[in-house]
Coordinates of C-alpha atoms in Angstrom, one line a residue:
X1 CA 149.7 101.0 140.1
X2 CA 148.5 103.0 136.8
X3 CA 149.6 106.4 136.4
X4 CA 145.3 107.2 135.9
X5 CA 144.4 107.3 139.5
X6 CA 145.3 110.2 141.7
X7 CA 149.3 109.2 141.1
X8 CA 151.2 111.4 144.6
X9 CA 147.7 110.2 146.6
X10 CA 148.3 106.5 145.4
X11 CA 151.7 106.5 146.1
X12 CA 152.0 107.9 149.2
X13 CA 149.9 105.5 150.4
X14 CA 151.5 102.8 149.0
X15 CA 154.9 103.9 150.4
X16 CA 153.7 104.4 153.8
X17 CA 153.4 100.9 153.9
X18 CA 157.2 100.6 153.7
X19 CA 157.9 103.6 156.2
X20 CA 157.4 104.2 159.8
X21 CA 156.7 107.7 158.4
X22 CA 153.3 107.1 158.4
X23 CA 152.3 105.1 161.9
X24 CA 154.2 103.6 164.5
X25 CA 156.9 101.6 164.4
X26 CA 158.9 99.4 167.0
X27 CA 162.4 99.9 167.4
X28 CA 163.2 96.6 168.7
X29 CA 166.2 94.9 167.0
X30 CA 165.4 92.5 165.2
X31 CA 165.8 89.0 166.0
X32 CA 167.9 87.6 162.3
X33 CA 165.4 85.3 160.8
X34 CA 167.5 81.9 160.8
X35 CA 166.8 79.4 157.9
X36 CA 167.0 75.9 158.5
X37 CA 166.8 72.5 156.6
X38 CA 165.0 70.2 157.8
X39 CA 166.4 66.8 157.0
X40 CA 166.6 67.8 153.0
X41 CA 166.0 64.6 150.6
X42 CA 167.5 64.3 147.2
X43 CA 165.1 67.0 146.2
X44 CA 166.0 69.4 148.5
X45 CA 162.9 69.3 150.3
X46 CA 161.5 70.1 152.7
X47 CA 162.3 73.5 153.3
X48 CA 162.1 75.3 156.2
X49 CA 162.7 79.1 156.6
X50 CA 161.9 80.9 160.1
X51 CA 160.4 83.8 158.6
X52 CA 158.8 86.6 161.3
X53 CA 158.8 84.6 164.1
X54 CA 156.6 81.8 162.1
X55 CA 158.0 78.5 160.3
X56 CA 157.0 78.3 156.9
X57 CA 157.7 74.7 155.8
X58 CA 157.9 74.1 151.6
X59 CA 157.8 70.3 151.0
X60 CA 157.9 71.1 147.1
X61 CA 158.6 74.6 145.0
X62 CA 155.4 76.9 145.6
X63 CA 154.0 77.0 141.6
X64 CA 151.1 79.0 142.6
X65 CA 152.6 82.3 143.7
X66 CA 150.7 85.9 144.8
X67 CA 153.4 88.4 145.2
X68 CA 151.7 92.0 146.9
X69 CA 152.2 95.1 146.2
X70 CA 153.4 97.1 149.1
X71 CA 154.7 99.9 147.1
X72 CA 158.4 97.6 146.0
X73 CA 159.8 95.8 143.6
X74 CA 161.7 93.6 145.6
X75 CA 160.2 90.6 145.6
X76 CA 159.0 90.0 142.3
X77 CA 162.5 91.6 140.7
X78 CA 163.8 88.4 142.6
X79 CA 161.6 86.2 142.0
X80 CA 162.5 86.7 137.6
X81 CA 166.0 87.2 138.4
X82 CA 165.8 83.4 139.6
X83 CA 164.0 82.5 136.3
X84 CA 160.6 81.7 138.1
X85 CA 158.5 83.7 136.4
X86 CA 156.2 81.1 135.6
X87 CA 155.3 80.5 138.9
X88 CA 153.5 83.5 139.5
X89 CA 149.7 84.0 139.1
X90 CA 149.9 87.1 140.2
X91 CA 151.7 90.1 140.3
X92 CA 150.7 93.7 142.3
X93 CA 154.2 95.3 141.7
X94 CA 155.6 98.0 138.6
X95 CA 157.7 100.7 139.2
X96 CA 157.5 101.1 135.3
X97 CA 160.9 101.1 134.8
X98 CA 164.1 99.5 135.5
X99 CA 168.0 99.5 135.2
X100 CA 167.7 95.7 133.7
X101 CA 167.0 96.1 130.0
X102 CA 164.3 93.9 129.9
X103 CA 162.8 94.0 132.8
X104 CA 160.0 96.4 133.3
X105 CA 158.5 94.8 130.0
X106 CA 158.7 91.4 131.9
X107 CA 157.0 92.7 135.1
X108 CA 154.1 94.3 133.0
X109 CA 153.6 90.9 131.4
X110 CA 153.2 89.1 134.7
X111 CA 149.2 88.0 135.0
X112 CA 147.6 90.2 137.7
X113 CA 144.7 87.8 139.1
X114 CA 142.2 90.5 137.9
X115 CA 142.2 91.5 141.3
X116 CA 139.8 94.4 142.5
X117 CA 141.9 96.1 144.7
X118 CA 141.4 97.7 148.3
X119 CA 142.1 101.3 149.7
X120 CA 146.0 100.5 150.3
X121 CA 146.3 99.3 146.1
X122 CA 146.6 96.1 147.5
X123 CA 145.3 92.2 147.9
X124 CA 141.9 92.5 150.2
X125 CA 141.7 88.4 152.0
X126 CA 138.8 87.5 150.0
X127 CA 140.1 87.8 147.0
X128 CA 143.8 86.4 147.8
X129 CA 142.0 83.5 149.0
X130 CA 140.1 82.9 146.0
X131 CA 143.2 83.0 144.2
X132 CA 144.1 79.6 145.5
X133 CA 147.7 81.1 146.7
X134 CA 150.7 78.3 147.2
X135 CA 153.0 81.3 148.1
X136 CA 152.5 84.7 149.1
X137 CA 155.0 87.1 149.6
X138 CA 154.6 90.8 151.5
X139 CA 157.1 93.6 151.9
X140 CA 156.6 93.9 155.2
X141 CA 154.0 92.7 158.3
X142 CA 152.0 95.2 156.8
X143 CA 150.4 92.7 153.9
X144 CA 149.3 89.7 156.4
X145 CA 147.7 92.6 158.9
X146 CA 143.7 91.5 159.6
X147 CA 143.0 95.6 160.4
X148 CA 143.9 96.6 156.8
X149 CA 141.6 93.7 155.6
X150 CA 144.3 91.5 154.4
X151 CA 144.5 87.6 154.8
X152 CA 146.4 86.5 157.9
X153 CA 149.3 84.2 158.0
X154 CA 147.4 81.8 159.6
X155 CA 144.4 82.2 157.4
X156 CA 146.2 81.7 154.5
X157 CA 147.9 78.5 156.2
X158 CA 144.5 77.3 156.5
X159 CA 144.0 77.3 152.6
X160 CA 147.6 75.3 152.6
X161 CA 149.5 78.7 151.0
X162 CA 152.9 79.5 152.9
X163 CA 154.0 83.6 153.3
X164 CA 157.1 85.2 153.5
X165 CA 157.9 88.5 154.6
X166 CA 161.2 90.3 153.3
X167 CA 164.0 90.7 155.4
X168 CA 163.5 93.8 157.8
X169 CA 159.5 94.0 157.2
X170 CA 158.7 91.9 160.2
X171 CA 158.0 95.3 162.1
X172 CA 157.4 97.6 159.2
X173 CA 160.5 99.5 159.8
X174 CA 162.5 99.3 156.9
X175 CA 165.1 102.2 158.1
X176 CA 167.9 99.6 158.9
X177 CA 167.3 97.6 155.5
X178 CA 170.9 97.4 154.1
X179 CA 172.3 95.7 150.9
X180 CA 172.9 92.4 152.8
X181 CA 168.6 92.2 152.9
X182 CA 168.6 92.3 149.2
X183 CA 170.8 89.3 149.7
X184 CA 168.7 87.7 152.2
X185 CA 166.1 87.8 150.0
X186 CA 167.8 85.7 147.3
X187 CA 169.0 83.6 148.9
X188 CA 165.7 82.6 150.9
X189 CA 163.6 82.0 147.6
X190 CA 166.7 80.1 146.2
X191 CA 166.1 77.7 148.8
X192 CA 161.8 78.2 148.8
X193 CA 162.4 77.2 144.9
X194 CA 165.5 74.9 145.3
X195 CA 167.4 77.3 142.8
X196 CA 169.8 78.4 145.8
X197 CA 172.8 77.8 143.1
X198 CA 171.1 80.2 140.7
X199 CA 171.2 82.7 143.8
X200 CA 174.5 82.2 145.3
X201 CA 175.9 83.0 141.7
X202 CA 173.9 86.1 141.4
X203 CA 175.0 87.3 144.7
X204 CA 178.4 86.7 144.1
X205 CA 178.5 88.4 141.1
X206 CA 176.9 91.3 142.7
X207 CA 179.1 91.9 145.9
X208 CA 182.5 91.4 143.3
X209 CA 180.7 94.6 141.1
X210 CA 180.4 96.4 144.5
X211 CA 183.8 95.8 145.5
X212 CA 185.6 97.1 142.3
X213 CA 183.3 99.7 142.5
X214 CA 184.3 101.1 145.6
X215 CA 187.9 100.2 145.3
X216 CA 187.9 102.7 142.3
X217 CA 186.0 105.7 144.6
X218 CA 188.4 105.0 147.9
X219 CA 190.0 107.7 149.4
X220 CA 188.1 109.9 147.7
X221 CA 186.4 112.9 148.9
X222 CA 182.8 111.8 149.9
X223 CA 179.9 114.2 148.4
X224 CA 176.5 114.9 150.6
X225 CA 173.5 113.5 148.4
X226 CA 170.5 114.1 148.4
X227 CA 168.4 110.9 147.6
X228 CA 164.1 111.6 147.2
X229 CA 160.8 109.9 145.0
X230 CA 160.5 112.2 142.0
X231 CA 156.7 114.0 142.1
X232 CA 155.5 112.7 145.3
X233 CA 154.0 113.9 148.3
X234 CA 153.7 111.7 151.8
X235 CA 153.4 114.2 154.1
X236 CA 152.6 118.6 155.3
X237 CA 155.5 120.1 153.7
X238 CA 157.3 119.9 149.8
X239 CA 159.8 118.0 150.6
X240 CA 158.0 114.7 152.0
X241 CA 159.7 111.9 150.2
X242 CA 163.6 112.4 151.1
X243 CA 165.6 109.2 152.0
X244 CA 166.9 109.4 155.9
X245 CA 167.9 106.0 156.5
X246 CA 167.6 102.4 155.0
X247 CA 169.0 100.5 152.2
X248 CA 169.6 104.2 150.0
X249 CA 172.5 105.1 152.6
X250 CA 174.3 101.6 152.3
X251 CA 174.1 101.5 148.1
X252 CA 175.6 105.9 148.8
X253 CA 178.8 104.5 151.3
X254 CA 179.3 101.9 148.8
X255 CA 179.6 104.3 145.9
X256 CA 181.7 107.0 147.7
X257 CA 179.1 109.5 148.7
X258 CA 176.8 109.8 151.9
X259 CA 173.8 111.2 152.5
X260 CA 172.8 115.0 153.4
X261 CA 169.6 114.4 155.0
X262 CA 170.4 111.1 157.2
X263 CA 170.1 112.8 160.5
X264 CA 166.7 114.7 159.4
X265 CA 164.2 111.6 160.8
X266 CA 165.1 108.5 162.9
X267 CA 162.7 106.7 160.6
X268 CA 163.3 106.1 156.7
X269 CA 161.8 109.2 155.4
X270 CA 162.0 112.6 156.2
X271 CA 159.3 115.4 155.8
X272 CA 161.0 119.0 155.1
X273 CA 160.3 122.5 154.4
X274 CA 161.9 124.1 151.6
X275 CA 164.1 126.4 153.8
X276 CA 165.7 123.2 155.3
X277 CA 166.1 121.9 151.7
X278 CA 167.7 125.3 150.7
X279 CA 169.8 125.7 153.9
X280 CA 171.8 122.2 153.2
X281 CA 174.4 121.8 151.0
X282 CA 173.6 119.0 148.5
X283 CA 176.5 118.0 146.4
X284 CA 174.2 115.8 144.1
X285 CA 171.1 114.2 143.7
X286 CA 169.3 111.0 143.3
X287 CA 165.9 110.8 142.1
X288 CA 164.3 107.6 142.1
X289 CA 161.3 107.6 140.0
X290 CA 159.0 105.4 140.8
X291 CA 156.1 105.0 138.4
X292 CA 157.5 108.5 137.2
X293 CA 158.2 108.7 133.4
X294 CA 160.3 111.1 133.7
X295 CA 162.6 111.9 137.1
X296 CA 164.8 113.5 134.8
X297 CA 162.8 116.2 134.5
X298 CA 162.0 116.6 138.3
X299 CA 165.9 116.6 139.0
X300 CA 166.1 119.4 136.5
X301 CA 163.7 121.2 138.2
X302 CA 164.9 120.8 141.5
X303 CA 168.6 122.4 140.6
X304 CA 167.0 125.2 139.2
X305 CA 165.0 125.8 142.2
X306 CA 168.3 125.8 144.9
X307 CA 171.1 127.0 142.6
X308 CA 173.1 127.8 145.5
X309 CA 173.4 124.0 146.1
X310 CA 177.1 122.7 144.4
X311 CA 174.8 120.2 142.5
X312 CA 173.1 122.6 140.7
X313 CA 176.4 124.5 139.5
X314 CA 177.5 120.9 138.5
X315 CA 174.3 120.0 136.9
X316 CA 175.4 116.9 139.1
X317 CA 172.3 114.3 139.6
X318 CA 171.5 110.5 138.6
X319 CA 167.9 108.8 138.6
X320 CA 167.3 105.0 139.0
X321 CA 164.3 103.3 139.6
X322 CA 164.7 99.9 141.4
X323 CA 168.0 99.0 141.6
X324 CA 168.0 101.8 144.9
X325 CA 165.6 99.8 146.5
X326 CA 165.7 96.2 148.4
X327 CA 166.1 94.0 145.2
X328 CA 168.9 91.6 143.2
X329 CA 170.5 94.7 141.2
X330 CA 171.5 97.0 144.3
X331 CA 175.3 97.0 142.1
X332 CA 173.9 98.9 139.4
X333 CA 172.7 101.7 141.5
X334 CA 175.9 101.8 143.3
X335 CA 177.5 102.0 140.0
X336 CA 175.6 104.2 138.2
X337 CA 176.4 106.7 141.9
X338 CA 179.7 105.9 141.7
X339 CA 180.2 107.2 138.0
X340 CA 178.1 110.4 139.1
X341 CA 179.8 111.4 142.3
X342 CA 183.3 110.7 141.1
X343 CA 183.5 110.5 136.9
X344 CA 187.4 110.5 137.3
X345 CA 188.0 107.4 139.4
X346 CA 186.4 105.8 135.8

């Protein structure tokens, strides 16, 4: 998304597409996509996930692949952290930033399929079609959905492409998303690519970060956070992008802090007034920028605004850009938290 176009209109929209803030969303557990091998040869193929309530078969590494936008960087974050980069044609996703060194570059040098895109900033079906797709992967349900003019699973099955939706999207409520979905996520295109060693290592490496992280913070008193998008608006009142629940509140309890507004919504994002805001006590803050060249700023801002709040007497607050969200570097956020909330334990 470039920062020309109406940026808090763009976004919001985009985002919606990951919350049940914005329609209706079923609260049905969901059954745990299982992945299975069927009978895998020397090659490791074929692959077969069970993905949505669909099987997506892969009899040999997808080299042609589409990867959405639907306001993340999950999946193509993955997708380079597994060294497949030059398997995508093209690439919807930027939060123009990133706590990898390296890695915002690398997404802004991805190929975009000169796509015109539609009303959500997205992939409309004629044009994914016409793009010849192998693979295409969605955030949630949300991408493959005929009524937003998308192409269907089964239309893009038709062409020969396989989809895959990320783990939790299947119903487009990503409120339960937890760090174990950014590991999910690995570990299913380590097995769609035949790289699964490459994935097992990263997540590995990952959960022993986490662990000495919050061995360090244990015992410790736990702060209230609040967690919010820097400059955006996705609903009536100012405060419209504040983390309730989802994958945010899992990196938090891992770094020794929880979060202040987690009761405010039953879905992932709340909508507040500013009295609310001013009435809770917010220990710290966590503003994730996304597409925002400067959070920083924002988080400023915001502790002037409430200096009541313990985090504005500290001048406490951290911003991160993807490693907060569904993704292969969920450790660095907890990290960088963790070093925030409690500076002593390091």
């Amino acid at each position: 998304m470039s920062m020309n176009r109406p940026v808090a209109t763009a976004l919001a929209a985009a985002l919606c597409l990951l919350t049940a803030a914005c329609g209706d969303s079923s609260d049905s557990d969901k059954a745990s996509d299982k992945t299975t091998e069927a009978a895998a040869s020397k090659t490791g193929y074929p692959v077969t996930l069970e993905n949505c309530g669909e099987s997506e078969t892969f009899k040999k590494a997808p080299s042609r692949v589409v990867v959405m936008n639907g306001a993340s960087v999950a999946e193509v974050s993955t997708l380079l952290s597994l060294g497949l980069q030059d398997k995508i044609i093209a690439n919807q996703q930027s939060y123009g930033m990133s706590e990898v060194a390296g890695r915002a570059a690398a997404i802004k040098k991805l190929p975009n399929g000169n796509v015109k895109l539609n009303d959500a900033y997205d992939i409309p079906r004629e044009a994914m079609l016409g793009l010849r797709p192998e693979l295409v992967l969605s955030t949630t349900s949300y991408g493959f959905d005929e009524k937003n003019g998308f192409a269907t699973r089964d239309q893009l099955k038709q062409v020969g492409a396989g989809t895959y939706v990320s783990p939790q999207g299947c119903d487009q409520d990503t409120s339960k998303m937890t760090i174990a979905d950014s590991y999910s996520l690995l570990r299913d295109m380590g097995k769609v690519f035949n790289v699964s060693d490459k994935a097992e290592k990263l997540i590995a490496a990952s959960e022993k970060n986490i662990a000495a992280v919050s061995a360090k913070v244990k015992g410790e008193k736990t702060p209230k956070v609040m967690v919010l998008f820097s400059n955006m608006s996705m609903g009536g009142n100012d405060f419209s992008s504040v983390v309730a629940k989802g994958i945010y509140n899992d990196i938090l309890a891992k770094a020794g802090g929880s979060n202040a507004f987690e009761n405010a919504s039953k879905t992932s994002f709340a909508d507040l007034s500013k009295e609310k805001v001013a009435a809770t006590d917010v220990d710290a803050l966590v503003v994730v920028g996304y597409n925002d060249p400067n959070p920083a700023a924002y988080a400023r801002k915001l502790l002037k605004e409430f200096p009541q709040w313990p985090a504005a007497k500290n001048n406490t607050y951290v911003t991160l850009s993807d490693s907060m969200y569904l993704g292969p570097s969920n450790d660095l956020a907890v990290e960088k938290i963790a070093k925030t909330l409690h500076p002593d334990a390091f």
